PDB file of C-alpha atoms and ligand atoms in Angstrom:
ATOM      1  CA  MET A   1      94.028  48.549 117.360  1.00  0.00           C
ATOM      2  CA  ILE A   2      90.659  49.169 118.992  1.00  0.00           C
ATOM      3  CA  LEU A   3      87.821  51.445 117.935  1.00  0.00           C
ATOM      4  CA  ARG A   4      85.595  53.289 120.392  1.00  0.00           C
ATOM      5  CA  PHE A   5      83.571  56.460 120.747  1.00  0.00           C
ATOM      6  CA  ALA A   6      85.615  59.593 121.495  1.00  0.00           C
ATOM      7  CA  THR A   7      85.273  61.189 124.913  1.00  0.00           C
ATOM      8  CA  VAL A   8      86.356  64.580 126.205  1.00  0.00           C
ATOM      9  CA  ARG A   9      89.391  62.820 127.690  1.00  0.00           C
ATOM     10  CA  ASP A  10      90.656  62.389 124.106  1.00  0.00           C
ATOM     11  CA  ALA A  11      90.750  66.153 123.533  1.00  0.00           C
ATOM     12  CA  GLU A  12      94.512  66.480 123.947  1.00  0.00           C
ATOM     13  CA  ALA A  13      95.264  63.611 121.572  1.00  0.00           C
ATOM     14  CA  LEU A  14      92.807  64.814 118.941  1.00  0.00           C
ATOM     15  CA  ALA A  15      94.062  68.398 119.150  1.00  0.00           C
ATOM     16  CA  ALA A  16      97.626  67.120 118.661  1.00  0.00           C
ATOM     17  CA  ILE A  17      96.632  65.094 115.566  1.00  0.00           C
ATOM     18  CA  TYR A  18      94.663  67.973 114.056  1.00  0.00           C
ATOM     19  CA  ALA A  19      97.023  70.904 114.793  1.00  0.00           C
ATOM     20  CA  PRO A  20      99.680  70.163 112.148  1.00  0.00           C
ATOM     21  CA  ILE A  21      96.951  69.642 109.549  1.00  0.00           C
ATOM     22  CA  VAL A  22      95.548  73.101 110.268  1.00  0.00           C
ATOM     23  CA  GLU A  23      98.890  74.850 110.684  1.00  0.00           C
ATOM     24  CA  SER A  24     100.864  73.334 107.805  1.00  0.00           C
ATOM     25  CA  THR A  25      98.395  72.156 105.168  1.00  0.00           C
ATOM     26  CA  MET A  26      95.349  73.279 103.219  1.00  0.00           C
ATOM     27  CA  ILE A  27      93.571  70.007 103.991  1.00  0.00           C
ATOM     28  CA  SER A  28      91.574  71.817 106.658  1.00  0.00           C
ATOM     29  CA  PHE A  29      90.225  75.253 105.845  1.00  0.00           C
ATOM     30  CA  GLU A  30      90.572  76.287 109.475  1.00  0.00           C
ATOM     31  CA  VAL A  31      93.541  78.596 110.021  1.00  0.00           C
ATOM     32  CA  LEU A  32      93.844  78.550 113.820  1.00  0.00           C
ATOM     33  CA  ALA A  33      94.284  75.092 115.303  1.00  0.00           C
ATOM     34  CA  PRO A  34      91.773  74.494 118.100  1.00  0.00           C
ATOM     35  CA  ASP A  35      93.472  74.212 121.486  1.00  0.00           C
ATOM     36  CA  VAL A  36      92.673  71.410 123.914  1.00  0.00           C
ATOM     37  CA  ASP A  37      89.787  73.331 125.517  1.00  0.00           C
ATOM     38  CA  GLU A  38      88.208  74.016 122.152  1.00  0.00           C
ATOM     39  CA  MET A  39      88.634  70.386 121.094  1.00  0.00           C
ATOM     40  CA  ARG A  40      87.086  69.279 124.400  1.00  0.00           C
ATOM     41  CA  ALA A  41      84.125  71.546 123.676  1.00  0.00           C
ATOM     42  CA  ARG A  42      83.734  70.139 120.165  1.00  0.00           C
ATOM     43  CA  ILE A  43      83.784  66.566 121.403  1.00  0.00           C
ATOM     44  CA  GLY A  44      81.570  67.352 124.373  1.00  0.00           C
ATOM     45  CA  THR A  45      78.861  69.198 122.499  1.00  0.00           C
ATOM     46  CA  HIS A  46      78.507  67.252 119.269  1.00  0.00           C
ATOM     47  CA  PRO A  47      74.932  66.178 118.492  1.00  0.00           C
ATOM     48  CA  ALA A  48      73.962  62.777 119.916  1.00  0.00           C
ATOM     49  CA  ASN A  49      73.263  61.443 116.425  1.00  0.00           C
ATOM     50  CA  LYS A  50      76.643  62.494 114.937  1.00  0.00           C
ATOM     51  CA  PRO A  51      79.271  59.979 116.097  1.00  0.00           C
ATOM     52  CA  TRP A  52      82.873  60.854 116.933  1.00  0.00           C
ATOM     53  CA  ILE A  53      85.083  57.772 117.031  1.00  0.00           C
ATOM     54  CA  VAL A  54      88.758  57.101 117.675  1.00  0.00           C
ATOM     55  CA  ALA A  55      91.214  54.356 116.780  1.00  0.00           C
ATOM     56  CA  GLU A  56      93.587  53.492 119.583  1.00  0.00           C
ATOM     57  CA  SER A  57      96.792  51.550 119.165  1.00  0.00           C
ATOM     58  CA  ASP A  58      98.912  50.509 122.169  1.00  0.00           C
ATOM     59  CA  GLY A  59      96.967  52.921 124.346  1.00  0.00           C
ATOM     60  CA  THR A  60      97.580  55.869 122.017  1.00  0.00           C
ATOM     61  CA  VAL A  61      94.987  57.521 119.788  1.00  0.00           C
ATOM     62  CA  ALA A  62      96.169  56.973 116.202  1.00  0.00           C
ATOM     63  CA  GLY A  63      93.299  58.734 114.458  1.00  0.00           C
ATOM     64  CA  TYR A  64      89.735  59.904 114.668  1.00  0.00           C
ATOM     65  CA  ALA A  65      86.707  60.329 112.455  1.00  0.00           C
ATOM     66  CA  TYR A  66      83.399  62.020 112.948  1.00  0.00           C
ATOM     67  CA  ALA A  67      80.124  62.938 111.341  1.00  0.00           C
ATOM     68  CA  SER A  68      78.620  66.403 111.239  1.00  0.00           C
ATOM     69  CA  SER A  69      75.597  68.001 109.633  1.00  0.00           C
ATOM     70  CA  PHE A  70      75.895  68.107 105.867  1.00  0.00           C
ATOM     71  CA  ARG A  71      73.749  71.243 105.735  1.00  0.00           C
ATOM     72  CA  GLY A  72      71.362  72.758 108.240  1.00  0.00           C
ATOM     73  CA  ARG A  73      67.952  72.649 106.569  1.00  0.00           C
ATOM     74  CA  VAL A  74      65.610  69.959 107.845  1.00  0.00           C
ATOM     75  CA  ALA A  75      65.379  68.046 104.585  1.00  0.00           C
ATOM     76  CA  TYR A  76      69.122  67.305 104.835  1.00  0.00           C
ATOM     77  CA  ARG A  77      68.649  65.323 108.049  1.00  0.00           C
ATOM     78  CA  PHE A  78      69.256  61.926 106.428  1.00  0.00           C
ATOM     79  CA  SER A  79      72.672  63.113 105.170  1.00  0.00           C
ATOM     80  CA  ALA A  80      75.880  63.382 107.164  1.00  0.00           C
ATOM     81  CA  GLU A  81      79.230  64.897 106.324  1.00  0.00           C
ATOM     82  CA  VAL A  82      82.209  62.829 107.409  1.00  0.00           C
ATOM     83  CA  THR A  83      85.884  63.471 107.945  1.00  0.00           C
ATOM     84  CA  VAL A  84      88.895  61.559 109.219  1.00  0.00           C
ATOM     85  CA  TYR A  85      92.327  62.457 110.540  1.00  0.00           C
ATOM     86  CA  VAL A  86      95.164  60.038 111.199  1.00  0.00           C
ATOM     87  CA  ALA A  87      98.343  60.893 113.140  1.00  0.00           C
ATOM     88  CA  GLU A  88     101.246  61.343 110.757  1.00  0.00           C
ATOM     89  CA  HIS A  89     103.250  58.465 112.225  1.00  0.00           C
ATOM     90  CA  ALA A  90     100.282  56.075 111.860  1.00  0.00           C
ATOM     91  CA  ARG A  91      99.392  56.685 108.213  1.00  0.00           C
ATOM     92  CA  ARG A  92      99.254  53.951 105.550  1.00  0.00           C
ATOM     93  CA  GLY A  93      98.562  51.329 108.201  1.00  0.00           C
ATOM     94  CA  GLY A  94      94.830  50.946 107.627  1.00  0.00           C
ATOM     95  CA  VAL A  95      93.712  53.312 110.408  1.00  0.00           C
ATOM     96  CA  GLY A  96      91.792  55.671 108.116  1.00  0.00           C
ATOM     97  CA  ARG A  97      90.030  52.838 106.311  1.00  0.00           C
ATOM     98  CA  THR A  98      89.129  51.129 109.586  1.00  0.00           C
ATOM     99  CA  LEU A  99      87.752  54.323 111.118  1.00  0.00           C
ATOM    100  CA  TYR A 100      85.691  55.148 108.033  1.00  0.00           C
ATOM    101  CA  ARG A 101      84.251  51.645 107.701  1.00  0.00           C
ATOM    102  CA  ALA A 102      83.103  51.789 111.305  1.00  0.00           C
ATOM    103  CA  LEU A 103      81.739  55.316 111.045  1.00  0.00           C
ATOM    104  CA  LEU A 104      79.814  54.565 107.847  1.00  0.00           C
ATOM    105  CA  GLN A 105      78.378  51.405 109.367  1.00  0.00           C
ATOM    106  CA  LEU A 106      77.207  53.291 112.450  1.00  0.00           C
ATOM    107  CA  LEU A 107      75.627  56.013 110.314  1.00  0.00           C
ATOM    108  CA  ALA A 108      73.826  53.437 108.176  1.00  0.00           C
ATOM    109  CA  ARG A 109      72.429  51.710 111.257  1.00  0.00           C
ATOM    110  CA  GLN A 110      71.326  55.054 112.677  1.00  0.00           C
ATOM    111  CA  GLY A 111      69.228  55.594 109.565  1.00  0.00           C
ATOM    112  CA  TYR A 112      71.325  57.979 107.482  1.00  0.00           C
ATOM    113  CA  ARG A 113      70.970  57.436 103.745  1.00  0.00           C
ATOM    114  CA  ARG A 114      73.948  59.365 102.400  1.00  0.00           C
ATOM    115  CA  ALA A 115      77.425  60.359 103.587  1.00  0.00           C
ATOM    116  CA  PHE A 116      79.200  63.261 101.943  1.00  0.00           C
ATOM    117  CA  ALA A 117      82.788  64.464 102.118  1.00  0.00           C
ATOM    118  CA  GLY A 118      84.490  67.580 100.807  1.00  0.00           C
ATOM    119  CA  ILE A 119      88.173  67.229  99.945  1.00  0.00           C
ATOM    120  CA  ALA A 120      90.311  70.324  99.448  1.00  0.00           C
ATOM    121  CA  LEU A 121      92.526  69.621  96.470  1.00  0.00           C
ATOM    122  CA  PRO A 122      95.157  68.399  96.028  1.00  0.00           C
ATOM    123  CA  ASN A 123      94.902  65.543  98.529  1.00  0.00           C
ATOM    124  CA  ASP A 124      95.730  62.258  96.802  1.00  0.00           C
ATOM    125  CA  ALA A 125      95.649  60.266 100.042  1.00  0.00           C
ATOM    126  CA  SER A 126      92.167  61.428 100.966  1.00  0.00           C
ATOM    127  CA  VAL A 127      90.794  60.947  97.457  1.00  0.00           C
ATOM    128  CA  ALA A 128      92.209  57.412  97.399  1.00  0.00           C
ATOM    129  CA  LEU A 129      90.844  56.616 100.867  1.00  0.00           C
ATOM    130  CA  HIS A 130      87.350  57.843 100.024  1.00  0.00           C
ATOM    131  CA  ARG A 131      87.317  55.807  96.809  1.00  0.00           C
ATOM    132  CA  ALA A 132      88.646  52.774  98.669  1.00  0.00           C
ATOM    133  CA  VAL A 133      85.712  52.795 101.112  1.00  0.00           C
ATOM    134  CA  GLY A 134      83.023  53.298  98.467  1.00  0.00           C
ATOM    135  CA  PHE A 135      82.679  57.027  97.839  1.00  0.00           C
ATOM    136  CA  THR A 136      82.263  58.387  94.313  1.00  0.00           C
ATOM    137  CA  GLU A 137      82.980  61.928  93.175  1.00  0.00           C
ATOM    138  CA  THR A 138      80.004  64.170  92.487  1.00  0.00           C
ATOM    139  CA  GLY A 139      81.841  67.260  91.332  1.00  0.00           C
ATOM    140  CA  VAL A 140      84.434  69.909  92.024  1.00  0.00           C
ATOM    141  CA  THR A 141      83.799  73.435  93.253  1.00  0.00           C
ATOM    142  CA  HIS A 142      86.478  75.765  91.995  1.00  0.00           C
ATOM    143  CA  ALA A 143      88.483  78.195  94.139  1.00  0.00           C
ATOM    144  CA  ALA A 144      86.165  77.531  97.080  1.00  0.00           C
ATOM    145  CA  GLY A 145      88.917  78.086  99.639  1.00  0.00           C
ATOM    146  CA  PHE A 146      91.819  80.532 100.048  1.00  0.00           C
ATOM    147  CA  LYS A 147      94.610  79.541 102.385  1.00  0.00           C
ATOM    148  CA  PHE A 148      98.360  80.179 102.409  1.00  0.00           C
ATOM    149  CA  ASN A 149      97.836  82.691  99.582  1.00  0.00           C
ATOM    150  CA  THR A 150      96.488  80.027  97.254  1.00  0.00           C
ATOM    151  CA  TRP A 151      92.996  79.253  95.978  1.00  0.00           C
ATOM    152  CA  HIS A 152      91.837  75.683  96.438  1.00  0.00           C
ATOM    153  CA  ASP A 153      89.221  73.632  94.669  1.00  0.00           C
ATOM    154  CA  VAL A 154      87.072  71.262  96.732  1.00  0.00           C
ATOM    155  CA  ALA A 155      85.985  67.886  95.386  1.00  0.00           C
ATOM    156  CA  PHE A 156      82.774  66.471  96.797  1.00  0.00           C
ATOM    157  CA  TYR A 157      82.217  62.769  97.319  1.00  0.00           C
ATOM    158  CA  GLU A 158      79.141  60.769  98.256  1.00  0.00           C
ATOM    159  CA  CYS A 159      78.526  57.306  99.636  1.00  0.00           C
ATOM    160  CA  ALA A 160      75.172  55.516  99.728  1.00  0.00           C
ATOM    161  CA  LEU A 161      74.314  54.245 103.199  1.00  0.00           C
ATOM    162  CA  GLY A 162      70.792  52.944 102.855  1.00  0.00           C
ATOM    163  CA  PRO A 163      67.769  52.532 100.603  1.00  0.00           C
ATOM    164  CA  LEU A 164      65.951  55.609  99.330  1.00  0.00           C
ATOM    165  CA  ASP A 165      62.601  54.483 100.702  1.00  0.00           C
ATOM    166  CA  ILE A 166      60.309  56.450 102.997  1.00  0.00           C
ATOM    167  CA  PRO A 167      62.217  56.591 106.296  1.00  0.00           C
ATOM    168  CA  ALA A 168      60.367  55.173 109.294  1.00  0.00           C
ATOM    169  CA  HIS A 169      62.202  57.521 111.670  1.00  0.00           C
ATOM    170  CA  ASP A 170      64.815  60.244 111.774  1.00  0.00           C
ATOM    171  CA  PRO A 171      68.446  59.173 112.331  1.00  0.00           C
ATOM    172  CA  THR A 172      68.767  57.899 115.885  1.00  0.00           C
ATOM    173  CA  ALA A 173      71.281  58.863 118.551  1.00  0.00           C
ATOM    174  CA  VAL A 174      74.231  56.502 118.794  1.00  0.00           C
ATOM    175  CA  ASP A 175      73.299  55.602 122.367  1.00  0.00           C
ATOM    176  CA  GLU A 176      69.975  54.293 121.071  1.00  0.00           C
ATOM    177  CA  LEU A 177      71.763  51.712 118.897  1.00  0.00           C
ATOM    178  CA  PRO A 178      71.781  48.172 120.293  1.00  0.00           C
ATOM    179  CA  MET A 179      75.150  47.282 121.822  1.00  0.00           C
ATOM    180  CA  SER A 180      75.464  44.438 119.287  1.00  0.00           C
ATOM    181  CA  VAL A 181      75.299  46.975 116.434  1.00  0.00           C
ATOM    182  CA  VAL A 182      78.018  49.130 117.987  1.00  0.00           C
ATOM    183  CA  LYS A 183      80.166  46.053 118.651  1.00  0.00           C
ATOM    184  CA  ALA A 184      79.775  44.921 115.047  1.00  0.00           C
ATOM    185  CA  ALA A 185      80.738  48.371 113.733  1.00  0.00           C
ATOM    186  CA  PHE A 186      83.801  48.465 115.985  1.00  0.00           C
ATOM    187  CA  ALA A 187      84.925  44.918 115.105  1.00  0.00           C
ATOM    188  CA  ILE A 188      88.347  45.263 113.516  1.00  0.00           C
ATOM    189  CA  ASP A 189      88.447  41.939 111.688  1.00  0.00           C
ATOM    190  CA  ARG A 190      86.407  43.423 108.823  1.00  0.00           C
ATOM    191  CA  ALA A 191      89.293  45.752 107.945  1.00  0.00           C
TER     192      ALA A 191
HETATM  193  C1  COA B 201      93.774  60.582 104.314  1.00  0.00           C
HETATM  194  C2  COA B 201      94.162  59.795 105.552  1.00  0.00           C
HETATM  195  C3  COA B 201      93.067  59.927 106.602  1.00  0.00           C
HETATM  196  C4  COA B 201      94.343  58.315 105.174  1.00  0.00           C
HETATM  197  O1  COA B 201      94.486  57.572 106.370  1.00  0.00           O
HETATM  198  P1  COA B 201      95.450  56.282 106.419  1.00  0.00           P
HETATM  199  O2  COA B 201      95.266  55.621 107.722  1.00  0.00           O
HETATM  200  O3  COA B 201      96.816  56.685 106.059  1.00  0.00           O
HETATM  201  O4  COA B 201      94.830  55.421 105.239  1.00  0.00           O
HETATM  202  P2  COA B 201      94.809  53.823 105.124  1.00  0.00           P
HETATM  203  O5  COA B 201      96.150  53.282 105.519  1.00  0.00           O
HETATM  204  O6  COA B 201      93.631  53.307 105.863  1.00  0.00           O
HETATM  205  O7  COA B 201      94.621  53.630 103.567  1.00  0.00           O
HETATM  206  C5  COA B 201      93.416  53.146 103.000  1.00  0.00           C
HETATM  207  C6  COA B 201      93.489  53.353 101.504  1.00  0.00           C
HETATM  208  O8  COA B 201      93.519  54.741 101.211  1.00  0.00           O
HETATM  209  C7  COA B 201      94.429  54.985 100.124  1.00  0.00           C
HETATM  210  N1  COA B 201      95.551  55.819 100.595  1.00  0.00           N
HETATM  211  C8  COA B 201      95.804  56.207 101.875  1.00  0.00           C
HETATM  212  N2  COA B 201      96.882  57.013 101.900  1.00  0.00           N
HETATM  213  C9  COA B 201      97.312  57.128 100.634  1.00  0.00           C
HETATM  214  C10 COA B 201      98.386  57.848 100.038  1.00  0.00           C
HETATM  215  N3  COA B 201      99.241  58.588 100.767  1.00  0.00           N
HETATM  216  N4  COA B 201      98.531  57.766  98.689  1.00  0.00           N
HETATM  217  C11 COA B 201      97.691  57.018  97.948  1.00  0.00           C
HETATM  218  N5  COA B 201      96.655  56.296  98.464  1.00  0.00           N
HETATM  219  C12 COA B 201      96.469  56.379  99.798  1.00  0.00           C
HETATM  220  C13 COA B 201      94.876  53.647  99.635  1.00  0.00           C
HETATM  221  O9  COA B 201      93.930  53.189  98.684  1.00  0.00           O
HETATM  222  C14 COA B 201      94.757  52.811 100.890  1.00  0.00           C
HETATM  223  O10 COA B 201      94.585  51.457 100.633  1.00  0.00           O
HETATM  224  P3  COA B 201      95.899  50.505 100.526  1.00  0.00           P
HETATM  225  O11 COA B 201      96.724  50.768 101.746  1.00  0.00           O
HETATM  226  O12 COA B 201      95.326  49.130 100.478  1.00  0.00           O
HETATM  227  O13 COA B 201      96.613  50.927  99.276  1.00  0.00           O
HETATM  228  C15 COA B 201      95.529  60.284 106.150  1.00  0.00           C
HETATM  229  O14 COA B 201      96.471  60.354 105.098  1.00  0.00           O
HETATM  230  C16 COA B 201      95.424  61.643 106.810  1.00  0.00           C
HETATM  231  O15 COA B 201      95.081  61.738 107.998  1.00  0.00           O
HETATM  232  N6  COA B 201      95.739  62.691 106.033  1.00  0.00           N
HETATM  233  C17 COA B 201      95.647  64.065 106.558  1.00  0.00           C
HETATM  234  C18 COA B 201      94.210  64.435 106.891  1.00  0.00           C
HETATM  235  C19 COA B 201      93.260  64.259 105.712  1.00  0.00           C
HETATM  236  O16 COA B 201      93.614  64.454 104.559  1.00  0.00           O
HETATM  237  N7  COA B 201      92.023  63.898 106.076  1.00  0.00           N
HETATM  238  C20 COA B 201      90.955  63.806 105.110  1.00  0.00           C
HETATM  239  C21 COA B 201      90.302  65.154 105.021  1.00  0.00           C
HETATM  240  S1  COA B 201      89.235  65.244 103.604  1.00  0.00           S
END
């Protein structure tokens, strides 16, 4: 397995991983799966300081993870929301854990102080994965989502990424990170 940043050339693979999650589960609160063009646009236009990464196994993308804005107001800029999706055939093989470890390490080195994740319940696998990589639950919002004629609670999780001192700078773009930092984050032997 290798880890790397996602590119627009991964759009087809990422759309294929994500589509069944949108179409058949309440894990994602989207109801229309993005097609390849839409996925290409999402990958191609994400902010420079919000990494999208993929795990590739035998030349095939097995999963992806990315950061997005937690909330829009300026004071939230040291927080990132994270999410991860692993192809059905590749689950329980360490892909999700490996992607998250790398993503959280990148975010920490960029200068983020907190990562947050919202998990539509029930989702035992996601809850277990988030706990396994260091997230703790902060609370549950009730009936926050309605999909497939059912109301769903959302559990929120947080993970500390850095000290709560006075930041010297805003979170940097990933292409401003030294190559050694990226290499260390993408090193698989930590998994
Ligand atoms: C959640 C998800 C990303 C986990 O990815 P994965 O590659 O299967 O997870 P890993 O193999 O890296 O597992 C890491 C740890 O997570 C936990 N875990 C993962 N899947 C689990 C499951 N089905 N049941 C219980 N624990 C699970 C375990 O603690 C595991 O550690 P272990 O293997 O040493 O027991 C994957 O199931 C998935 O893509 N699900 C659909 C999308 C989704 O729910 N994304 C999260 C949105 S909030």
